[in-house]
Amino acid sequence: MAKGNGTLVHNFKLLANHQLDGFGGMGEGMSIQIAPDGRRILWLAHESAPKNFTGVDVTDPKNPKVVVQTNLPTSHMRSNSLEVSGNIMAVAYQTQKQGQKPAGMELFDISKPENPKSIAFFDRSGPHSRGVHVLWFHDGEYVHMAAGAPDFEAGHELDDQCYQIIDVKNPSKPTEVGRWWMPGTKKGETPIKRHEKPALDKGFRAHNTNVYPSHPDRCYLAYLDGGMLIMDIKDKANPKPISRWDNSPPYTGFTHTMIPMFKRGLAIVADESTVDGGKDWPKLVWILDIRDEKNPIPIATCPPPAFDEFAHRGGRFGAHNMHENLELPTSFHSEDIIFCTYFGGGLVAYDISNPYRPETVGTFIPPAPNGSKIGAIQINDCFVDERRIVYCVDRFTGGLYILEPTF
Amino acid sequence: MSNLLTRTFDAGDHRPFGRRLRSPRGARVPLVVVTGFLGAGKTTLIRDLLRQPEGADTLVIVNEFGEVGIDDALLKTGGDATVLMGNGCLCCTLRSDLQKTLVEVLAERARGELPPFQQIILETSGLADPVPILQTLTADRGLASQIHLQAVVTVIDAVLGSRTLEEAPEARRQVAVADRLILTKVDLAGVEAARNFEAELLALNPSAKIVRAENGKVSPQTILADNAQLTEPVYPPRERAHHAADVESFALRFDKPLDWIAVEQSLELLARLRGHDILRAKGLLDIKGCKGPVVVHQVQHLTAKPVELESWPSGERSSRLVFITRNIARRDIETLLDIAIRLAGEANVPMSEPATDGSND
């Protein structure tokens, strides 16, 4: 029997791999800009210091070129997330420990991609804050983010990032217009019931804060150990939960992203694996029926890559980021096909035409990248553009992989 | 057709055949059946293909292994049915039946136990009738959802071919159901003889593309490309071959959009009454209410799940349906379809789902 070699590539053609000049450890911020001169620039957040962000010209997806790569001012911070709207880019800054600086969000003018110019720094540092972990900037008007704040103190240190809405209509003066935290997580409130096994208590804090321009009154909010929530944000000063779905226990929390499929009344929800070797398995991608948004119902999970083969090769194994179906001309948009990342399980595309029975239609699990210390790929995030070119990144060394789906 | 449950989550646009696909294969693994007469040179062609970049990551399944002799340099023999070949290709000896072998290799690939092959070539024995193989791929819905019959490629020897056609019914069926015919040993047969033989072949299968091999080689796409008839013009009917009275092949065209009900019911009726005599029916249909063409494929009494494509190849929007039949006249099928289309048109049948059982409860 010919044994597998730890790779599985099916229905994806690799067009290019760029290790980003030796700094190929990438975070969960990927966004496309069509620059004023017509070039297509893919902006990428780095997983950790020393690099801040990298802009890659992907006009020709077979020949990506780094146009700019910037540094962070200190090694105790990371810019794990970024988003582009027009020629403005928002970058999230998070520190290792509470109380450290700088922590917050920075807006850049990227009209000239080679030379991003800072427009504003929105400070979120504070004695009990690590700043911003993830942000969402889609409509050019508001940044939605998972962040600490100078005046926010959680009852438990793991609950230190809540949901915040920042008005950036005047990008030089970002202003907080609303925030919401899960009741029981702010200091002084009756504490929320935590996950019982300490190793699985990962925190009740905000993660992805997806708001789509076609439905500006809704935020699809993932809240890690708190599951996911559909939020009414018509009154941005006073976000209100409409419903909440939480799979844990018996699952192991860390709900990471929720993507609505408005036409079909469906939502895709992913948990994140945060423990190496698949020890927090199963971390899944779930399909929910949200035709009644007050009553989300799980109807299926997506078949993950083979655990026995890929979970023990090094690093994490389980769901993480997905392509988020942005309502932008530069984003692939589908309510039939979804793209999900699984760390050591690579990138998987599913056909969810029948949402009760999602089918794998493509898999990309490449070999461990050059220079990998853990010995396996760790696909961390993905983005698909309107040309159906798929971009995905490795968490440690592999940098950017550009793929063409063939299904 | 989509069922009631999936329609619950309808996106609002009319898609009776489910997700529109970019190509007929969708996400399925392409499988090419390479068939042909004994000694026609199938193995040589396949071996050459495996050396090309296009031949990488190919799983080759050979039935009656050993008979045609893939050489040892290419084939590392192992204790099991699947072995790794020189350039990353796999070779499978068809010891068990085809269904079981395909299910196993797909499962092993998903588990990472087999290298991730991207395509399958099934080399049949020279004596094999390809129709049961096509039936297997059509009948097993589990398999059909994972494997796409990309093409049937038949390799024929220009020297002995005419005599083989005369003597062997399997050979005639190999030619009749082929999407592409590869002619070998043209240099030995001579150009004139080859041309005459090609006319014979076209009479037997007017919709197939004929390619002459040069030094036992053809371009990789000659073997690997998707079902040729979908994108190429339908050939006009030709004179019937004198030795192929039992097999007829013809193409029907329809310029106006068709009602799916009419097409489905006609094909079903044909399958019920004369399924045994429909060797193959295949085509692209312009169905009322559908944006892209609908791909249909029938093998004897079995119909593959129809799929809708995103767009028409080369922009030509008209239905074309190729039939390969035994003892059924073209006019009979034409008449059946005409009547069904006319009746459906008069009834103005809406596109609807097939009835489900239990509706009376």
XYZ file of N, CA and C in Angstrom, chain A residues 20-247:
684
model
N 6.818 35.421 1.473
C 6.788 36.798 1.972
C 8.122 37.205 2.585
N 9.150 36.891 1.835
C 10.501 37.354 2.156
C 10.950 36.909 3.547
N 10.571 35.699 3.896
C 11.048 35.154 5.172
C 10.145 35.460 6.347
N 9.070 36.192 6.100
C 8.132 36.495 7.192
C 6.751 35.940 6.809
N 6.676 34.637 6.731
C 5.474 33.987 6.219
C 4.538 33.481 7.298
N 4.616 34.027 8.498
C 3.700 33.642 9.579
C 2.526 34.600 9.602
N 1.406 34.139 9.078
C 0.320 35.077 8.819
C -0.876 34.891 9.759
N -1.555 36.023 10.005
C -2.666 36.064 10.943
C -4.000 35.798 10.275
N -5.011 36.567 10.715
C -6.338 36.330 10.161
C -6.936 37.615 9.588
N -6.105 38.380 8.883
C -6.569 39.553 8.169
C -6.141 39.441 6.721
N -7.128 39.375 5.812
C -6.823 39.283 4.384
C -7.862 40.129 3.678
N -7.407 41.071 2.854
C -8.355 41.987 2.236
C -7.796 42.457 0.905
N -8.696 42.639 -0.065
C -8.257 43.040 -1.416
C -8.567 44.514 -1.649
N -7.601 45.197 -2.235
C -7.800 46.587 -2.676
C -7.515 46.659 -4.169
N -8.386 47.360 -4.912
C -7.995 47.724 -6.277
C -7.429 49.133 -6.158
N -6.125 49.228 -6.287
C -5.443 50.505 -6.080
C -5.851 51.497 -7.166
N -5.698 52.800 -6.886
C -6.068 53.808 -7.899
C -5.396 53.577 -9.253
N -4.208 52.970 -9.255
C -3.545 52.712 -10.541
C -3.984 51.391 -11.178
N -4.993 50.726 -10.561
C -5.547 49.521 -11.175
C -4.965 48.215 -10.658
N -3.870 48.292 -9.910
C -3.286 47.048 -9.408
C -4.193 46.434 -8.332
N -4.192 45.103 -8.285
C -4.959 44.395 -7.259
C -3.996 44.050 -6.127
N -4.218 44.677 -4.981
C -3.308 44.466 -3.849
C -4.007 43.645 -2.772
N -3.355 42.555 -2.369
C -3.862 41.738 -1.258
C -3.113 42.165 0.002
N -3.877 42.646 0.992
C -3.270 43.079 2.257
C -3.379 41.956 3.271
N -2.265 41.684 3.925
C -2.198 40.533 4.828
C -1.689 40.961 6.207
N -2.386 40.488 7.240
C -1.935 40.729 8.609
C -0.996 39.604 9.024
N 0.001 39.961 9.814
C 0.938 38.937 10.304
C 0.463 38.381 11.642
N 0.794 37.130 11.878
C 0.323 36.469 13.095
C 0.982 37.093 14.333
N 2.232 37.492 14.178
C 2.929 38.036 15.342
C 4.068 38.943 14.891
N 4.657 39.648 15.868
C 5.779 40.544 15.592
C 6.920 39.719 14.970
N 7.818 40.318 14.245
C 8.064 41.755 14.147
C 7.267 42.478 13.050
N 6.597 41.736 12.148
C 5.982 42.416 11.016
C 4.560 42.852 11.358
N 4.176 43.966 10.779
C 2.847 44.508 10.971
C 1.934 43.980 9.863
N 2.092 44.506 8.650
C 1.293 43.997 7.530
C 2.124 43.982 6.271
N 1.615 43.199 5.291
C 2.293 43.078 4.002
C 1.267 43.293 2.896
N 1.649 44.078 1.901
C 0.809 44.250 0.708
C 1.428 43.473 -0.442
N 0.617 42.668 -1.116
C 1.117 41.848 -2.215
C 0.317 42.171 -3.472
N 1.027 42.472 -4.544
C 0.367 42.705 -5.826
C -0.002 41.339 -6.413
N -1.310 41.077 -6.486
C -1.769 39.775 -7.008
C -2.549 39.960 -8.313
N -2.254 41.067 -9.011
C -2.910 41.313 -10.298
C -2.760 40.076 -11.186
N -1.526 39.569 -11.251
C -1.284 38.292 -11.910
C -1.129 37.255 -10.800
N -2.159 36.435 -10.598
C -2.101 35.527 -9.436
C -0.989 34.490 -9.524
N -0.435 34.320 -10.724
C 0.670 33.366 -10.838
C 2.000 34.004 -10.475
N 1.987 35.305 -10.316
C 3.250 36.016 -10.098
C 3.082 37.105 -9.035
N 2.807 36.703 -7.786
C 2.588 37.701 -6.738
C 3.890 38.424 -6.391
N 3.755 39.736 -6.100
C 4.944 40.542 -5.778
C 4.682 41.336 -4.504
N 5.588 41.255 -3.560
C 5.447 42.054 -2.341
C 5.698 43.519 -2.699
N 4.740 44.389 -2.362
C 4.959 45.809 -2.656
C 5.321 46.585 -1.393
N 4.921 46.094 -0.246
C 5.312 46.762 0.992
C 5.192 45.760 2.148
N 6.081 45.910 3.117
C 6.020 45.087 4.321
C 6.477 45.983 5.473
N 5.627 46.105 6.497
C 5.933 47.086 7.547
C 6.236 46.386 8.879
N 6.858 47.133 9.763
C 7.271 46.583 11.064
C 6.396 47.134 12.182
N 6.265 46.347 13.243
C 5.595 46.814 14.449
C 6.607 47.560 15.318
N 6.124 48.521 16.113
C 7.075 49.282 16.942
C 7.635 48.466 18.111
N 6.914 47.493 18.597
C 7.450 46.715 19.723
C 7.164 45.244 19.485
N 7.901 44.401 20.211
C 7.731 42.961 20.021
C 6.605 42.404 20.880
N 6.046 43.222 21.783
C 4.983 42.669 22.617
C 3.590 42.911 22.004
N 3.554 43.318 20.763
C 2.249 43.492 20.118
C 2.152 42.673 18.836
N 0.919 42.499 18.387
C 0.664 41.793 17.131
C -0.478 42.501 16.404
N -0.428 42.424 15.079
C -1.521 43.011 14.287
C -2.179 41.886 13.513
N -2.928 41.105 14.238
C -3.486 39.853 13.748
C -4.572 40.043 12.688
N -5.170 41.246 12.647
C -6.351 41.436 11.802
C -6.288 42.771 11.078
N -6.785 42.784 9.843
C -6.929 44.042 9.104
C -8.064 43.921 8.115
N -8.584 45.053 7.692
C -9.628 45.081 6.659
C -9.462 46.338 5.825
N -9.814 46.227 4.546
C -9.711 47.363 3.638
C -11.107 47.742 3.148
N -11.367 49.052 3.116
C -12.569 49.555 2.460
C -12.116 50.712 1.578
N -12.295 50.571 0.296
C -11.790 51.595 -0.628
C -10.274 51.674 -0.517
N -9.779 52.872 -0.220
C -8.332 53.050 -0.064
C -7.949 53.301 1.388
N -8.824 52.857 2.297
C -8.505 52.987 3.721
C -8.401 51.594 4.323
N -7.369 51.395 5.116
C -7.168 50.101 5.760
C -7.181 50.294 7.275
N -7.931 49.428 7.950
C -7.945 49.424 9.414
C -7.128 48.229 9.897
N -6.247 48.475 10.858
C -5.376 47.415 11.378
C -5.575 47.303 12.887
N -5.723 46.050 13.361
C -5.943 45.808 14.796
C -4.601 45.608 15.506
N -4.452 46.242 16.655
C -3.227 46.046 17.447
C -3.605 45.460 18.802
N -3.000 44.334 19.107
C -3.246 43.683 20.398
C -1.908 43.444 21.079
N -1.869 43.678 22.397
C -0.628 43.455 23.141
C -0.666 42.093 23.828
N 0.526 41.664 24.272
C 0.581 40.349 24.932
C -0.121 40.369 26.280
N 0.072 41.484 27.010
C -0.502 41.558 28.360
C -1.378 42.792 28.492
N -2.301 42.704 29.428
C -3.137 43.865 29.704
C -2.270 45.003 30.248
N -2.627 46.200 29.848
C -1.900 47.368 30.338
C -0.773 47.824 29.427
N -0.387 46.952 28.474
C 0.714 47.337 27.580
C 0.215 48.291 26.485
N 1.172 49.017 25.912
C 0.872 49.926 24.799
C 1.876 49.684 23.672
N 1.568 50.083 22.446
C 0.288 50.621 21.977
C -0.718 49.494 21.716
N -1.964 49.782 22.036
C -3.035 48.816 21.817
C -4.218 49.578 21.243
N -4.763 49.116 20.130
C -5.902 49.829 19.548
C -6.078 49.505 18.081
N -6.417 50.530 17.322
C -6.669 50.362 15.905
C -6.024 51.516 15.163
N -5.393 51.220 14.033
C -4.801 52.293 13.238
C -5.435 52.280 11.850
N -5.736 53.496 11.360
C -6.277 53.631 10.000
C -5.172 54.173 9.100
N -5.079 53.565 7.910
C -4.061 53.980 6.939
C -4.722 54.393 5.631
N -4.153 55.400 5.012
C -4.479 55.730 3.620
C -3.533 54.898 2.751
N -4.117 53.991 1.954
C -3.272 53.111 1.127
C -3.436 53.433 -0.363
N -3.769 54.710 -0.656
C -3.900 55.106 -2.068
C -2.628 54.786 -2.836
N -1.497 54.959 -2.165
C -0.225 54.536 -2.764
C 0.238 53.314 -1.973
N -0.017 52.128 -2.498
C 0.230 50.919 -1.703
C 1.664 50.803 -1.181
N 2.622 51.323 -1.940
C 4.014 51.235 -1.483
C 4.253 52.069 -0.233
N 3.357 53.019 0.009
C 3.630 53.978 1.071
C 2.368 54.256 1.907
N 1.951 53.283 2.730
C 0.748 53.508 3.540
C 0.970 54.642 4.528
N -0.010 55.556 4.605
C 0.139 56.712 5.491
C -0.875 56.616 6.619
N -0.398 56.747 7.856
C -1.295 56.676 9.001
C -2.247 57.872 8.997
N -3.529 57.590 9.169
C -4.520 58.662 9.261
C -4.883 58.900 10.712
N -5.037 57.819 11.462
C -5.444 57.965 12.860
C -5.042 56.729 13.643
N -4.771 56.925 14.913
C -4.590 55.806 15.819
C -5.680 55.913 16.884
N -6.463 54.877 17.029
C -7.565 54.879 17.985
C -7.135 54.022 19.171
N -6.851 54.670 20.266
C -6.240 54.003 21.420
C -7.278 53.173 22.181
N -6.988 51.931 22.374
C -7.844 51.072 23.206
C -7.041 50.494 24.380
N -5.900 51.077 24.676
C -5.106 50.546 25.792
C -5.757 50.953 27.107
N -5.441 50.226 28.134
C -5.997 50.511 29.452
C -5.447 49.502 30.431
N -5.663 49.720 31.682
C -5.090 48.822 32.689
C -5.578 47.374 32.546
N -6.755 47.200 31.939
C -7.297 45.848 31.820
C -7.536 45.477 30.361
N -6.831 46.137 29.484
C -7.059 45.922 28.045
C -5.800 45.423 27.351
N -6.012 44.523 26.390
C -4.930 44.127 25.477
C -5.150 44.742 24.102
N -6.172 45.597 23.986
C -6.424 46.226 22.686
C -7.348 45.397 21.818
N -7.083 45.426 20.501
C -8.025 44.884 19.515
C -7.498 43.556 18.954
N -8.351 42.557 18.971
C -7.938 41.259 18.412
C -8.366 41.132 16.953
N -9.637 41.370 16.683
C -10.162 41.237 15.321
C -11.030 42.441 15.005
N -10.982 42.896 13.748
C -11.900 43.962 13.363
C -12.542 43.664 12.017
N -13.629 44.391 11.774
C -14.449 44.224 10.560
C -14.717 45.617 10.014
N -14.327 45.863 8.765
C -14.471 47.197 8.182
C -14.904 47.007 6.736
N -16.189 47.158 6.490
C -16.751 46.715 5.233
C -17.384 47.887 4.479
N -18.084 48.749 5.214
C -18.906 49.772 4.557
C -18.229 51.132 4.474
N -17.011 51.251 4.986
C -16.316 52.537 4.945
C -16.788 53.509 6.012
N -17.775 53.087 6.819
C -18.326 54.004 7.822
C -18.082 53.558 9.265
N -18.213 52.268 9.487
C -18.058 51.760 10.852
C -17.046 50.626 10.893
N -16.253 50.636 11.958
C -15.413 49.479 12.263
C -16.094 48.745 13.419
N -16.332 47.471 13.225
C -16.879 46.630 14.297
C -15.728 45.780 14.796
N -15.558 45.692 16.125
C -14.363 44.983 16.556
C -14.504 44.308 17.906
N -13.616 43.337 18.116
C -13.497 42.655 19.396
C -12.324 43.315 20.098
N -12.615 44.041 21.180
C -11.551 44.869 21.749
C -11.755 45.102 23.243
N -10.645 45.368 23.898
C -10.701 45.927 25.243
C -10.880 47.438 25.117
N -10.958 48.101 26.249
C -11.114 49.565 26.228
C -10.519 50.119 27.514
N -10.149 51.396 27.462
C -9.546 51.993 28.667
C -10.451 51.856 29.883
N -11.757 51.882 29.641
C -12.700 51.876 30.757
C -13.421 50.545 30.902
N -12.891 49.475 30.323
C -13.586 48.185 30.425
C -12.749 47.232 31.267
N -13.364 46.701 32.323
C -12.682 45.709 33.145
C -13.587 44.490 33.284
N -13.052 43.367 32.841
C -13.835 42.138 32.912
C -13.695 41.521 34.292
N -14.701 40.718 34.672
C -14.629 40.019 35.952
C -13.574 38.930 35.921
N -13.338 38.375 34.729
C -12.322 37.327 34.549
C -11.389 37.817 33.460
N -10.089 37.617 33.654
C -9.142 38.225 32.698
C -9.293 37.677 31.279
N -9.876 36.498 31.135
C -10.053 35.939 29.791
C -11.221 36.571 29.035
N -11.991 37.394 29.728
C -13.198 37.968 29.096
C -12.974 39.445 28.710
N -11.719 39.803 28.410
C -11.367 41.226 28.351
C -11.673 41.935 27.032
N -12.239 41.220 26.040
C -12.546 41.902 24.768
C -14.041 41.787 24.461
N -14.685 42.933 24.353
C -16.122 42.945 24.090
C -16.367 43.451 22.659
N -17.615 43.522 22.275
C -17.987 43.992 20.934
C -18.105 45.512 20.963
N -17.403 46.185 20.041
C -17.450 47.648 19.990
C -17.702 48.128 18.559
N -18.443 49.209 18.459
C -18.733 49.818 17.153
C -18.081 51.199 17.118
N -17.227 51.387 16.115
C -16.480 52.644 16.015
C -16.888 53.362 14.727
N -17.302 54.581 14.856
C -17.674 55.409 13.704
C -16.390 55.993 13.109
N -16.134 55.647 11.829
C -14.931 56.174 11.166
C -15.326 56.985 9.923
N -16.544 57.544 9.937
C -16.960 58.344 8.783
C -15.981 59.496 8.572
N -15.492 60.023 9.657
C -14.337 60.922 9.564
C -13.128 60.110 10.014
N -12.375 59.566 9.038
C -11.345 58.598 9.417
C -10.227 59.187 10.286
N -10.132 60.481 10.307
C -9.075 61.032 11.169
C -9.534 61.132 12.632
N -10.830 60.934 12.851
C -11.339 60.986 14.228
C -12.289 59.831 14.545
N -11.773 58.620 14.701
C -12.652 57.499 15.047
C -13.305 57.732 16.412
N -14.582 57.366 16.501
C -15.325 57.586 17.736
C -16.124 56.345 18.086
N -16.051 55.919 19.319
C -16.862 54.769 19.738
C -18.323 55.202 19.817
N -19.201 54.395 19.178
C -20.627 54.733 19.245
C -21.427 53.688 20.010
N -20.878 52.516 20.229
C -21.634 51.511 20.978
C -20.752 50.353 21.393
N -21.182 49.652 22.420
C -20.491 48.427 22.803
C -21.458 47.482 23.500
N -21.085 46.212 23.473
C -21.913 45.198 24.128
C -20.981 44.130 24.674
N -21.254 43.680 25.883
C -20.536 42.536 26.428
C -21.554 41.534 26.926
N -21.130 40.292 26.974
C -22.060 39.262 27.440
C -22.319 39.487 28.918
N -23.600 39.566 29.281
C -23.903 39.815 30.694
C -23.225 38.775 31.586
N -22.612 39.266 32.644
C -21.909 38.361 33.548
C -20.415 38.332 33.313
N -19.945 39.117 32.305
C -18.504 39.117 32.049
C -17.835 40.401 32.541
N -18.618 41.450 32.825
C -18.005 42.687 33.301
C -17.832 42.603 34.814
N -16.778 43.193 35.290
C -16.494 43.159 36.728
C -17.672 43.771 37.494
N -18.053 43.065 38.561
C -19.152 43.565 39.370
C -20.469 42.872 39.088
N -20.570 42.283 37.860
C -21.804 41.566 37.542
C -21.739 40.146 38.114
N -22.908 39.539 38.254
C -22.927 38.140 38.701
C -22.197 37.313 37.662
N -21.123 36.605 38.062
C -20.272 35.967 37.046
C -21.004 34.920 36.223
N -20.644 34.874 34.928
C -21.205 33.896 34.007
C -20.676 32.515 34.386
N -21.456 31.481 34.077
C -21.002 30.107 34.363
C -19.923 29.727 33.342
N -18.762 29.385 33.833
C -17.638 29.117 32.940
C -17.598 27.646 32.543
N -16.855 27.354 31.488
C -16.682 25.952 31.117
C -15.919 25.263 32.233
N -16.387 24.079 32.597
C -15.928 23.490 33.850
C -14.466 23.069 33.841
N -14.037 22.442 32.740
C -12.635 22.012 32.714
C -11.771 23.245 32.489
N -10.860 23.533 33.423
C -10.064 24.764 33.277
C -9.327 24.834 31.941
N -8.877 23.672 31.438
C -8.136 23.698 30.168
C -9.038 24.138 29.018
N -10.329 23.996 29.181
C -11.244 24.360 28.110
C -11.934 25.694 28.367
N -11.555 26.359 29.443
C -12.093 27.696 29.715
C -11.227 28.690 28.957
N -11.726 29.083 27.780
C -10.911 29.945 26.915
C -11.394 31.389 26.938
N -12.450 31.652 27.630
C -12.898 33.033 27.728
C -14.199 33.317 27.027
N -14.967 34.210 27.657
C -16.211 34.700 27.053
C -15.902 36.091 26.520
N -15.448 36.135 25.285
C -15.137 37.441 24.700
C -15.459 37.424 23.211
N -15.566 38.611 22.679
C -15.960 38.720 21.275
C -14.852 38.219 20.358
N -15.253 37.643 19.233
C -14.282 37.366 18.173
C -14.798 38.027 16.901
N -15.218 37.298 15.901
C -15.626 37.977 14.664
C -16.940 38.741 14.854
N -16.978 39.910 14.222
C -18.103 40.845 14.396
C -18.637 41.216 13.016
N -19.231 40.240 12.325
C -19.583 40.450 10.915
C -20.880 41.244 10.753
N -20.767 42.343 9.998
C -21.931 43.185 9.686
C -21.923 43.412 8.170
N -23.007 43.080 7.499
C -23.050 43.155 6.035
C -23.847 44.373 5.591
N -23.322 45.126 4.624
C -23.995 46.361 4.188
C -25.452 46.153 3.768
N -25.798 44.964 3.242
C -27.187 44.738 2.836
C -28.105 44.607 4.056
N -27.559 44.312 5.213
C -28.329 44.141 6.451
C -27.627 44.905 7.574
N -27.606 46.233 7.449
C -26.782 47.008 8.386
C -27.285 46.976 9.835
N -28.479 46.448 10.045
C -29.020 46.410 11.408
C -28.666 45.130 12.159
N -27.860 44.276 11.555
C -27.540 43.009 12.199
C -26.031 42.830 12.313
N -25.616 42.343 13.478
C -24.227 41.901 13.643
C -24.254 40.411 13.953
N -23.445 39.656 13.216
C -23.325 38.215 13.450
C -22.060 38.023 14.267
N -22.284 37.829 15.542
C -21.217 37.978 16.536
C -20.818 36.621 17.103
N -19.550 36.284 16.939
C -19.030 35.066 17.582
C -18.420 35.474 18.913
N -18.671 34.668 19.950
C -18.268 35.087 21.293
C -17.486 33.990 22.021
N -16.633 33.308 21.289
C -15.776 32.240 21.839
C -16.578 31.287 22.722
N -16.275 31.201 24.010
C -16.964 30.212 24.847
C -18.442 30.546 25.061
N -18.842 31.709 24.593
C -20.257 32.100 24.711
C -21.086 31.716 23.504
N -20.482 31.016 22.535
C -21.226 30.636 21.333
C -21.369 31.809 20.378
N -22.466 31.849 19.664
C -22.671 32.936 18.702
C -23.992 33.648 18.966
N -24.033 34.893 18.517
C -25.240 35.685 18.738
C -25.609 36.436 17.469
N -26.914 36.562 17.250
C -27.387 37.503 16.232
C -27.794 38.755 17.004
N -27.201 39.880 16.621
C -27.402 41.124 17.378
C -28.207 42.117 16.550
N -29.120 42.793 17.204
C -29.826 43.918 16.594
C -29.001 45.172 16.879
N -28.442 45.780 15.810
C -27.617 46.975 16.021
C -28.230 48.188 15.307
N -29.545 48.130 15.148
C -30.209 49.294 14.528
C -29.860 50.553 15.320
N -29.969 50.434 16.627
C -29.507 51.509 17.493
C -28.074 51.158 17.907
N -27.110 51.773 17.231
C -25.719 51.367 17.435
C -25.231 51.662 18.856
N -25.912 52.603 19.495
C -25.513 52.910 20.873
C -25.967 51.822 21.841
N -26.838 50.960 21.347
C -27.446 50.007 22.273
C -27.674 48.656 21.593
N -26.587 47.935 21.251
C -26.761 46.637 20.580
C -27.517 45.660 21.486
N -28.444 44.934 20.866
C -29.282 44.013 21.661
C -29.241 42.613 21.037
N -29.042 41.592 21.856
C -29.072 40.233 21.290
C -30.477 39.824 20.871
N -30.564 39.195 19.704
C -31.840 38.643 19.236
C -31.897 37.159 19.590
N -30.764 36.490 19.388
C -30.711 35.066 19.731
C -29.264 34.667 19.966
N -29.122 33.511 20.601
C -27.787 33.004 20.891
C -27.814 31.499 20.697
N -26.762 30.968 20.091
C -26.632 29.511 19.977
C -25.242 29.141 20.468
N -25.219 28.187 21.367
C -23.976 27.806 22.023
C -23.880 26.289 22.000
N -22.824 25.770 21.380
C -22.720 24.304 21.253
C -21.948 23.664 22.397
